[in-house]
Amino acid sequence: MKLLKLPVLCAVLLVFISDIKFSKCDDFPSLITQNASIAIIIDREYLDVQYEDVLKEIKVIIERVLREDLKNGGLVVFYYAWTKINLRKDFTAVFSITNCENTWEIYRDSRGENLLLMAITDPDCPRLPYDEGLMIPIMTPGEELPQLILDTKARHSFDWKSAVLLYDNTFDRDMISRCVIALSRNFPDDSNQVQPLSVSVYKIRETSLDWNRRKHIRNILTSLPSRFIGTNYMVLVTTELMQTIMEIARDLKMVNTFSQWFYVVSDTNYKSGNMSTVLSLLEEGNNIAFIYNYTSDNGECVSGIKCHSNEILRAFTLGLSQAIREELAVYGQISDEEWEIIRPSKVERRGSILNFILEHLRKTSSCSNCTMWKIETADIWGSRYQASTFTSQSVAEKKLQIDSNVDYALINAGMWRPFEGLLMNDVLFPHISHGFRKKVFHIITYHNPPWQYIKTNGTDIVSEAHGVVIDILNEISKKLNFTFVLHTTSTSTDLNTTDETTNLTMTKEIRLLTTDLPTEVASMLNENKILLAAVASTVNDRYKNFLNFSIPISIQPYSFIVAKPKELSRIYLFTAPYTHGTWLCLALMIVILPPILCLVNRISPYYEFHNQCTKKGLFKFSNCFWYIYGALLQQGGLYLPQADSGRLIIGTWWLIVIVLVTTYCGNLVAFLTFPRVDVQVKTVGELVRQSAMSWGMRSGTYFEDYIRDSNDIPKYETLYKGAKFHSDENPEIIDLVRQGKHVYIDWKSNLLYIMRREYLKTETCDFALSSDEFMEEQIAIILPYNSPYLELFNVELTRLHQMGLIQRWIKEYLPKKDRCSKQSNLIEVVNHVVTIDDMQGSFLVLLLGFMAGLLIFCTECTWRYYRKRREEKIIQPFVE
């Protein structure tokens, strides 16, 4: 029995510990069974001589609200004259009047118990988290700008690491210093993740003449080192000066898709506050926001600690009463056990009371209610192109209608009031946060594989679209938050382009429309009617005067195809390890060495000294020849020199034979394993030097223009003069290439398409690519001239390049690898088994040897027969 009690006790302890762990913040008495409590902290040191007066007033407020506004439950009030207190978990809320530092200390203490903190504090104090408490800084009317900037930063309205602060004489040095501190200070709450900014401050001097003022502003803006201090601008100026700065910044191209301009205008009020005068200064691609004074000057504005204390405590009491009433309504319908499960937690109760307080103050607050600032921002990205509509789906009749004067508008982004701080209806810079904000654009394209594969349903309506450019556009549209509708166009390239020096008219019908744009596409881009064209185009100087090219989406190298080199005959394979010169030298050695060996043996005194016979062996020339020849074939001889001089010659020849034989055997194995192919042109230099084949390319391409103007490069000059220009690749040209009579020059990707197509037709590999990629052509997406979104799209294209997506898409749309892919180079390297074709040279040598032997045998027989006949004719004398 005792053994059973121990596990039970451990289980009870575990349950108790887990209850302590998970009920730390929610183990509080219900408002139904126990009165709520509030700690009122009035810092005697902070209020100094006002302490007694404020304390007395607050007690009067508490008595009144408890009597008049608390209809349900009760409220226990604890007063403290200092801030270092122990906040019990059974507290419902804390009300404090102290400085900023102590307020945040109280917040950190109350946060662990999920208490509602309502604070009145110093100006220029960072706000408490908006969902955990209420803070009202007591400010002098007209000096709320630093607090406004601080609240804007705390709300993450702008995500800046640096800022350029421009201001005029409207604000004194102390006010600007407070604004700079508001931007650059650290926040007491680490969870807010608001980082301090590096601030560069520039003052705009006041001048009497408008021309001098404009010159001064222009000098300041042009001297800003934007590369180091950033392109985020906060401008504290008057309305008139704001318009001047906007105009000059626009002329200096300082307002773009990456810069952010935040204008703070203080010389307005609720009667004169209107930013519509700046609409004419807004342009596509701007990021501009305004916060301007909307304060009422009716003279009935009240403020101060007592006023705010009265409103906050009354709103809290009403909110508490409502919370108790709602809990009672639920409690009366369920059991006590169910109530303990579903009753609101401390965090939920704090949130509901705080929301009630804020809503009540918005409706009834009269303290500092005259002070208000409005926030408006420009939602203009894509407005010009969003207004575009196609009036007809017919390709022949399709026209893009657009108003030349687009009406831009400002949207109400929020407001600022002292008791609740910044209340945002939208983001401060909508395009920085949300790109084009789901606008729909009409974009024109046409069929041009592999860049654009376009399918229509018999009309101009696109039923299916894919390809490299379409995939890029889909990815960028997701990142920049816009959608698009594709429209096809005809591929006529009749276009009249004019610049200062030339008037070029081009009329071509080509299949690969990358060099010349269709008329309708170029016209719409030139008139700035579409955001961009979903087409891939060659970057060339012809269009740069009226179009913008993005960074290259692909680099297309030029190459050429020739007939696949034929494998050389292997009948003379046994001679391949050595060159003709080597074989000649070897033959000369066989011819020269025997006489030398024979001569050395004959004149050597060794044999005379030892009385040896000098008529046989290596003293005969024929024996020396066959010995040298046999040693070359690694065969031994019957005779060896006795003298050291002859032996030295033979030993040296043996060393040479070892080197010759081993080298020959090794190279012969390599030549047996790897077949040799016919020598063909590999580079442009070899192509222009040969005369057996002609060469050609498509006319009207960027490559044609390039080699025509490359007079300083001899090989390109010769290439252009000898080239045949074709309107397009056709079967006749390909047949000439297959026969080895012609060379075709084009993009390497186009040549791969041709080789793939011909392989599918014939199932044979008849072509080979050159090893020389001699010129690269940039392919890019085109936008209207001076498009404000060019750099924005370039950044996204760079991101796609770095991620490897564009290269992946290009590979997907290139021809798939087949049997010919590994054989596309000029030199074919294939391992194979040695066959009779490889050994036919050996049998040829054997045949020649037998024939030579037979010929000598016949010669010997003939000589013997001739000699015998001759001897028969001679009469020999008889001698006894």
JSON list of C-alpha atoms in Angstrom, two decimals, residues 300-462:
[
{"chain": "A", "resi": 300, "resn": "GLU", "atom": "CA", "xyz": [-12.06, 75.52, -27.91]},
{"chain": "A", "resi": 301, "resn": "CYS", "atom": "CA", "xyz": [-9.27, 72.99, -27.63]},
{"chain": "A", "resi": 302, "resn": "VAL", "atom": "CA", "xyz": [-8.43, 71.77, -24.10]},
{"chain": "A", "resi": 303, "resn": "SER", "atom": "CA", "xyz": [-5.56, 69.57, -22.98]},
{"chain": "A", "resi": 304, "resn": "GLY", "atom": "CA", "xyz": [-3.54, 68.64, -19.95]},
{"chain": "A", "resi": 305, "resn": "ILE", "atom": "CA", "xyz": [-3.10, 65.86, -17.41]},
{"chain": "A", "resi": 306, "resn": "LYS", "atom": "CA", "xyz": [-6.46, 66.37, -15.70]},
{"chain": "A", "resi": 307, "resn": "CYS", "atom": "CA", "xyz": [-8.42, 66.38, -18.93]},
{"chain": "A", "resi": 308, "resn": "HIS", "atom": "CA", "xyz": [-6.82, 63.20, -20.26]},
{"chain": "A", "resi": 309, "resn": "SER", "atom": "CA", "xyz": [-7.04, 61.49, -16.85]},
{"chain": "A", "resi": 310, "resn": "ASN", "atom": "CA", "xyz": [-10.76, 62.15, -16.69]},
{"chain": "A", "resi": 311, "resn": "GLU", "atom": "CA", "xyz": [-11.39, 60.74, -20.17]},
{"chain": "A", "resi": 312, "resn": "ILE", "atom": "CA", "xyz": [-9.15, 57.69, -19.78]},
{"chain": "A", "resi": 313, "resn": "LEU", "atom": "CA", "xyz": [-10.53, 56.65, -16.37]},
{"chain": "A", "resi": 314, "resn": "ARG", "atom": "CA", "xyz": [-14.12, 57.16, -17.44]},
{"chain": "A", "resi": 315, "resn": "ALA", "atom": "CA", "xyz": [-13.57, 55.15, -20.65]},
{"chain": "A", "resi": 316, "resn": "PHE", "atom": "CA", "xyz": [-11.87, 52.40, -18.63]},
{"chain": "A", "resi": 317, "resn": "THR", "atom": "CA", "xyz": [-14.74, 52.23, -16.17]},
{"chain": "A", "resi": 318, "resn": "LEU", "atom": "CA", "xyz": [-17.30, 52.00, -18.95]},
{"chain": "A", "resi": 319, "resn": "GLY", "atom": "CA", "xyz": [-15.25, 49.31, -20.69]},
{"chain": "A", "resi": 320, "resn": "LEU", "atom": "CA", "xyz": [-14.90, 47.35, -17.44]},
{"chain": "A", "resi": 321, "resn": "SER", "atom": "CA", "xyz": [-18.62, 47.60, -16.79]},
{"chain": "A", "resi": 322, "resn": "GLN", "atom": "CA", "xyz": [-19.39, 46.29, -20.26]},
{"chain": "A", "resi": 323, "resn": "ALA", "atom": "CA", "xyz": [-16.92, 43.40, -19.87]},
{"chain": "A", "resi": 324, "resn": "ILE", "atom": "CA", "xyz": [-18.55, 42.40, -16.56]},
{"chain": "A", "resi": 325, "resn": "ARG", "atom": "CA", "xyz": [-22.02, 42.61, -18.12]},
{"chain": "A", "resi": 326, "resn": "GLU", "atom": "CA", "xyz": [-20.99, 40.38, -21.04]},
{"chain": "A", "resi": 327, "resn": "GLU", "atom": "CA", "xyz": [-19.42, 37.82, -18.70]},
{"chain": "A", "resi": 328, "resn": "LEU", "atom": "CA", "xyz": [-22.53, 37.78, -16.51]},
{"chain": "A", "resi": 329, "resn": "ALA", "atom": "CA", "xyz": [-24.70, 37.14, -19.57]},
{"chain": "A", "resi": 330, "resn": "VAL", "atom": "CA", "xyz": [-22.67, 34.05, -20.45]},
{"chain": "A", "resi": 331, "resn": "TYR", "atom": "CA", "xyz": [-22.18, 32.87, -16.86]},
{"chain": "A", "resi": 332, "resn": "GLY", "atom": "CA", "xyz": [-25.91, 32.73, -16.23]},
{"chain": "A", "resi": 333, "resn": "GLN", "atom": "CA", "xyz": [-26.44, 30.18, -18.98]},
{"chain": "A", "resi": 334, "resn": "ILE", "atom": "CA", "xyz": [-23.74, 27.60, -18.13]},
{"chain": "A", "resi": 335, "resn": "SER", "atom": "CA", "xyz": [-22.40, 25.69, -15.15]},
{"chain": "A", "resi": 336, "resn": "ASP", "atom": "CA", "xyz": [-19.44, 26.76, -13.01]},
{"chain": "A", "resi": 337, "resn": "GLU", "atom": "CA", "xyz": [-17.22, 24.04, -14.50]},
{"chain": "A", "resi": 338, "resn": "GLU", "atom": "CA", "xyz": [-18.03, 25.16, -18.06]},
{"chain": "A", "resi": 339, "resn": "TRP", "atom": "CA", "xyz": [-17.45, 28.77, -17.10]},
{"chain": "A", "resi": 340, "resn": "GLU", "atom": "CA", "xyz": [-13.97, 28.00, -15.79]},
{"chain": "A", "resi": 341, "resn": "ILE", "atom": "CA", "xyz": [-13.13, 26.49, -19.18]},
{"chain": "A", "resi": 342, "resn": "ILE", "atom": "CA", "xyz": [-14.51, 29.16, -21.51]},
{"chain": "A", "resi": 343, "resn": "ARG", "atom": "CA", "xyz": [-14.13, 32.32, -19.46]},
{"chain": "A", "resi": 344, "resn": "PRO", "atom": "CA", "xyz": [-11.96, 35.00, -21.15]},
{"chain": "A", "resi": 345, "resn": "SER", "atom": "CA", "xyz": [-8.27, 35.05, -20.37]},
{"chain": "A", "resi": 346, "resn": "LYS", "atom": "CA", "xyz": [-6.47, 38.10, -19.10]},
{"chain": "A", "resi": 347, "resn": "VAL", "atom": "CA", "xyz": [-5.13, 38.88, -22.57]},
{"chain": "A", "resi": 348, "resn": "GLU", "atom": "CA", "xyz": [-8.60, 38.64, -24.10]},
{"chain": "A", "resi": 349, "resn": "ARG", "atom": "CA", "xyz": [-10.13, 40.83, -21.39]},
{"chain": "A", "resi": 350, "resn": "ARG", "atom": "CA", "xyz": [-7.32, 43.37, -21.75]},
{"chain": "A", "resi": 351, "resn": "GLY", "atom": "CA", "xyz": [-7.87, 43.49, -25.51]},
{"chain": "A", "resi": 352, "resn": "SER", "atom": "CA", "xyz": [-11.63, 43.97, -25.27]},
{"chain": "A", "resi": 353, "resn": "ILE", "atom": "CA", "xyz": [-11.36, 46.76, -22.67]},
{"chain": "A", "resi": 354, "resn": "LEU", "atom": "CA", "xyz": [-8.56, 48.50, -24.63]},
{"chain": "A", "resi": 355, "resn": "ASN", "atom": "CA", "xyz": [-10.58, 48.40, -27.86]},
{"chain": "A", "resi": 356, "resn": "PHE", "atom": "CA", "xyz": [-13.57, 49.86, -26.04]},
{"chain": "A", "resi": 357, "resn": "ILE", "atom": "CA", "xyz": [-11.44, 52.67, -24.59]},
{"chain": "A", "resi": 358, "resn": "LEU", "atom": "CA", "xyz": [-10.02, 53.62, -27.98]},
{"chain": "A", "resi": 359, "resn": "GLU", "atom": "CA", "xyz": [-13.39, 53.52, -29.69]},
{"chain": "A", "resi": 360, "resn": "HIS", "atom": "CA", "xyz": [-14.95, 55.57, -26.92]},
{"chain": "A", "resi": 361, "resn": "LEU", "atom": "CA", "xyz": [-12.21, 58.20, -27.06]},
{"chain": "A", "resi": 362, "resn": "ARG", "atom": "CA", "xyz": [-12.51, 58.47, -30.84]},
{"chain": "A", "resi": 363, "resn": "LYS", "atom": "CA", "xyz": [-16.19, 59.31, -30.48]},
{"chain": "A", "resi": 364, "resn": "THR", "atom": "CA", "xyz": [-16.25, 61.48, -27.36]},
{"chain": "A", "resi": 365, "resn": "SER", "atom": "CA", "xyz": [-12.73, 62.79, -26.65]},
{"chain": "A", "resi": 366, "resn": "SER", "atom": "CA", "xyz": [-12.37, 66.55, -26.41]},
{"chain": "A", "resi": 367, "resn": "CYS", "atom": "CA", "xyz": [-8.84, 66.68, -24.99]},
{"chain": "A", "resi": 368, "resn": "SER", "atom": "CA", "xyz": [-6.34, 67.74, -27.68]},
{"chain": "A", "resi": 369, "resn": "ASN", "atom": "CA", "xyz": [-9.03, 66.84, -30.19]},
{"chain": "A", "resi": 370, "resn": "CYS", "atom": "CA", "xyz": [-8.24, 69.88, -32.29]},
{"chain": "A", "resi": 371, "resn": "THR", "atom": "CA", "xyz": [-4.75, 68.52, -33.06]},
{"chain": "A", "resi": 372, "resn": "MET", "atom": "CA", "xyz": [-4.80, 66.22, -36.07]},
{"chain": "A", "resi": 373, "resn": "TRP", "atom": "CA", "xyz": [-2.54, 65.36, -38.96]},
{"chain": "A", "resi": 374, "resn": "LYS", "atom": "CA", "xyz": [-3.70, 63.66, -42.13]},
{"chain": "A", "resi": 375, "resn": "ILE", "atom": "CA", "xyz": [-1.69, 61.23, -44.24]},
{"chain": "A", "resi": 376, "resn": "GLU", "atom": "CA", "xyz": [-2.16, 60.90, -47.98]},
{"chain": "A", "resi": 377, "resn": "THR", "atom": "CA", "xyz": [-0.11, 58.86, -50.39]},
{"chain": "A", "resi": 378, "resn": "ALA", "atom": "CA", "xyz": [0.16, 58.52, -54.14]},
{"chain": "A", "resi": 379, "resn": "ASP", "atom": "CA", "xyz": [-1.09, 55.30, -55.72]},
{"chain": "A", "resi": 380, "resn": "ILE", "atom": "CA", "xyz": [0.11, 55.94, -59.26]},
{"chain": "A", "resi": 381, "resn": "TRP", "atom": "CA", "xyz": [2.22, 52.99, -60.41]},
{"chain": "A", "resi": 382, "resn": "GLY", "atom": "CA", "xyz": [0.75, 51.67, -63.63]},
{"chain": "A", "resi": 383, "resn": "SER", "atom": "CA", "xyz": [-2.15, 54.14, -63.67]},
{"chain": "A", "resi": 384, "resn": "ARG", "atom": "CA", "xyz": [-1.27, 55.23, -67.18]},
{"chain": "A", "resi": 385, "resn": "TYR", "atom": "CA", "xyz": [-1.19, 51.69, -68.52]},
{"chain": "A", "resi": 386, "resn": "GLN", "atom": "CA", "xyz": [-4.12, 50.46, -66.49]},
{"chain": "A", "resi": 387, "resn": "ALA", "atom": "CA", "xyz": [-6.32, 52.96, -68.32]},
{"chain": "A", "resi": 388, "resn": "SER", "atom": "CA", "xyz": [-5.40, 51.30, -71.61]},
{"chain": "A", "resi": 389, "resn": "THR", "atom": "CA", "xyz": [-8.14, 49.28, -73.32]},
{"chain": "A", "resi": 390, "resn": "PHE", "atom": "CA", "xyz": [-8.30, 47.43, -76.60]},
{"chain": "A", "resi": 391, "resn": "THR", "atom": "CA", "xyz": [-11.36, 48.56, -78.51]},
{"chain": "A", "resi": 392, "resn": "SER", "atom": "CA", "xyz": [-11.36, 45.54, -80.81]},
{"chain": "A", "resi": 393, "resn": "GLN", "atom": "CA", "xyz": [-10.09, 42.00, -80.61]},
{"chain": "A", "resi": 394, "resn": "SER", "atom": "CA", "xyz": [-9.40, 41.96, -84.32]},
{"chain": "A", "resi": 395, "resn": "VAL", "atom": "CA", "xyz": [-5.75, 42.02, -85.20]},
{"chain": "A", "resi": 396, "resn": "ALA", "atom": "CA", "xyz": [-6.36, 44.27, -88.16]},
{"chain": "A", "resi": 397, "resn": "GLU", "atom": "CA", "xyz": [-8.54, 46.73, -86.26]},
{"chain": "A", "resi": 398, "resn": "LYS", "atom": "CA", "xyz": [-7.01, 46.52, -82.80]},
{"chain": "A", "resi": 399, "resn": "LYS", "atom": "CA", "xyz": [-6.02, 49.92, -81.42]},
{"chain": "A", "resi": 400, "resn": "LEU", "atom": "CA", "xyz": [-4.89, 50.91, -77.99]},
{"chain": "A", "resi": 401, "resn": "GLN", "atom": "CA", "xyz": [-6.80, 53.86, -76.57]},
{"chain": "A", "resi": 402, "resn": "ILE", "atom": "CA", "xyz": [-5.28, 55.93, -73.81]},
{"chain": "A", "resi": 403, "resn": "ASP", "atom": "CA", "xyz": [-5.79, 59.43, -72.51]},
{"chain": "A", "resi": 404, "resn": "SER", "atom": "CA", "xyz": [-2.64, 61.49, -72.90]},
{"chain": "A", "resi": 405, "resn": "ASN", "atom": "CA", "xyz": [-3.36, 63.25, -69.58]},
{"chain": "A", "resi": 406, "resn": "VAL", "atom": "CA", "xyz": [-3.76, 60.63, -66.87]},
{"chain": "A", "resi": 407, "resn": "ASP", "atom": "CA", "xyz": [-5.55, 61.88, -63.76]},
{"chain": "A", "resi": 408, "resn": "TYR", "atom": "CA", "xyz": [-3.60, 60.78, -60.70]},
{"chain": "A", "resi": 409, "resn": "ALA", "atom": "CA", "xyz": [-5.22, 60.75, -57.27]},
{"chain": "A", "resi": 410, "resn": "LEU", "atom": "CA", "xyz": [-4.11, 60.63, -53.66]},
{"chain": "A", "resi": 411, "resn": "ILE", "atom": "CA", "xyz": [-5.51, 58.04, -51.28]},
{"chain": "A", "resi": 412, "resn": "ASN", "atom": "CA", "xyz": [-6.27, 58.64, -47.61]},
{"chain": "A", "resi": 413, "resn": "ALA", "atom": "CA", "xyz": [-3.70, 56.54, -45.79]},
{"chain": "A", "resi": 414, "resn": "GLY", "atom": "CA", "xyz": [-4.47, 57.51, -42.19]},
{"chain": "A", "resi": 415, "resn": "MET", "atom": "CA", "xyz": [-4.39, 60.18, -39.52]},
{"chain": "A", "resi": 416, "resn": "TRP", "atom": "CA", "xyz": [-2.57, 61.07, -36.33]},
{"chain": "A", "resi": 417, "resn": "ARG", "atom": "CA", "xyz": [-4.08, 62.28, -33.05]},
{"chain": "A", "resi": 418, "resn": "PRO", "atom": "CA", "xyz": [-2.38, 62.66, -29.66]},
{"chain": "A", "resi": 419, "resn": "PHE", "atom": "CA", "xyz": [-4.42, 60.08, -27.71]},
{"chain": "A", "resi": 420, "resn": "GLU", "atom": "CA", "xyz": [-4.11, 57.17, -30.16]},
{"chain": "A", "resi": 421, "resn": "GLY", "atom": "CA", "xyz": [-1.06, 58.09, -32.22]},
{"chain": "A", "resi": 422, "resn": "LEU", "atom": "CA", "xyz": [-0.89, 57.00, -35.83]},
{"chain": "A", "resi": 423, "resn": "LEU", "atom": "CA", "xyz": [-3.97, 55.25, -37.21]},
{"chain": "A", "resi": 424, "resn": "MET", "atom": "CA", "xyz": [-3.27, 53.86, -40.70]},
{"chain": "A", "resi": 425, "resn": "ASN", "atom": "CA", "xyz": [-5.93, 52.94, -43.23]},
{"chain": "A", "resi": 426, "resn": "ASP", "atom": "CA", "xyz": [-3.30, 51.96, -45.80]},
{"chain": "A", "resi": 427, "resn": "VAL", "atom": "CA", "xyz": [0.48, 51.71, -45.99]},
{"chain": "A", "resi": 428, "resn": "LEU", "atom": "CA", "xyz": [2.54, 54.88, -46.25]},
{"chain": "A", "resi": 429, "resn": "PHE", "atom": "CA", "xyz": [4.28, 53.82, -49.47]},
{"chain": "A", "resi": 430, "resn": "PRO", "atom": "CA", "xyz": [1.86, 51.42, -51.16]},
{"chain": "A", "resi": 431, "resn": "HIS", "atom": "CA", "xyz": [4.11, 50.52, -54.07]},
{"chain": "A", "resi": 432, "resn": "ILE", "atom": "CA", "xyz": [7.11, 49.71, -51.88]},
{"chain": "A", "resi": 433, "resn": "SER", "atom": "CA", "xyz": [4.94, 47.29, -49.91]},
{"chain": "A", "resi": 434, "resn": "HIS", "atom": "CA", "xyz": [2.56, 46.02, -52.61]},
{"chain": "A", "resi": 435, "resn": "GLY", "atom": "CA", "xyz": [4.13, 46.75, -56.00]},
{"chain": "A", "resi": 436, "resn": "PHE", "atom": "CA", "xyz": [1.50, 47.55, -58.63]},
{"chain": "A", "resi": 437, "resn": "ARG", "atom": "CA", "xyz": [-1.34, 46.66, -56.21]},
{"chain": "A", "resi": 438, "resn": "LYS", "atom": "CA", "xyz": [-3.00, 44.04, -58.44]},
{"chain": "A", "resi": 439, "resn": "LYS", "atom": "CA", "xyz": [-3.50, 46.31, -61.41]},
{"chain": "A", "resi": 440, "resn": "VAL", "atom": "CA", "xyz": [-4.32, 44.65, -64.73]},
{"chain": "A", "resi": 441, "resn": "PHE", "atom": "CA", "xyz": [-2.26, 45.58, -67.78]},
{"chain": "A", "resi": 442, "resn": "HIS", "atom": "CA", "xyz": [-2.71, 44.84, -71.47]},
{"chain": "A", "resi": 443, "resn": "ILE", "atom": "CA", "xyz": [0.52, 43.42, -72.92]},
{"chain": "A", "resi": 444, "resn": "ILE", "atom": "CA", "xyz": [1.22, 42.63, -76.55]},
{"chain": "A", "resi": 445, "resn": "THR", "atom": "CA", "xyz": [3.14, 39.61, -77.85]},
{"chain": "A", "resi": 446, "resn": "TYR", "atom": "CA", "xyz": [3.48, 37.29, -80.84]},
{"chain": "A", "resi": 447, "resn": "HIS", "atom": "CA", "xyz": [4.56, 33.75, -81.62]},
{"chain": "A", "resi": 448, "resn": "ASN", "atom": "CA", "xyz": [8.36, 33.42, -81.72]},
{"chain": "A", "resi": 449, "resn": "PRO", "atom": "CA", "xyz": [9.79, 30.16, -80.31]},
{"chain": "A", "resi": 450, "resn": "PRO", "atom": "CA", "xyz": [11.51, 29.49, -78.02]},
{"chain": "A", "resi": 451, "resn": "TRP", "atom": "CA", "xyz": [10.88, 32.88, -76.44]},
{"chain": "A", "resi": 452, "resn": "GLN", "atom": "CA", "xyz": [7.11, 33.03, -76.96]},
{"chain": "A", "resi": 453, "resn": "TYR", "atom": "CA", "xyz": [4.82, 30.11, -77.80]},
{"chain": "A", "resi": 454, "resn": "ILE", "atom": "CA", "xyz": [1.42, 31.63, -78.47]},
{"chain": "A", "resi": 455, "resn": "LYS", "atom": "CA", "xyz": [-1.75, 29.70, -79.30]},
{"chain": "A", "resi": 456, "resn": "THR", "atom": "CA", "xyz": [-5.01, 31.42, -80.25]},
{"chain": "A", "resi": 457, "resn": "ASN", "atom": "CA", "xyz": [-8.53, 30.10, -80.70]},
{"chain": "A", "resi": 458, "resn": "GLY", "atom": "CA", "xyz": [-8.87, 31.38, -84.24]},
{"chain": "A", "resi": 459, "resn": "THR", "atom": "CA", "xyz": [-9.13, 35.04, -83.23]},
{"chain": "A", "resi": 460, "resn": "ASP", "atom": "CA", "xyz": [-6.83, 37.42, -81.44]},
{"chain": "A", "resi": 461, "resn": "ILE", "atom": "CA", "xyz": [-7.69, 35.93, -78.04]},
{"chain": "A", "resi": 462, "resn": "VAL", "atom": "CA", "xyz": [-4.74, 34.02, -76.56]}
]
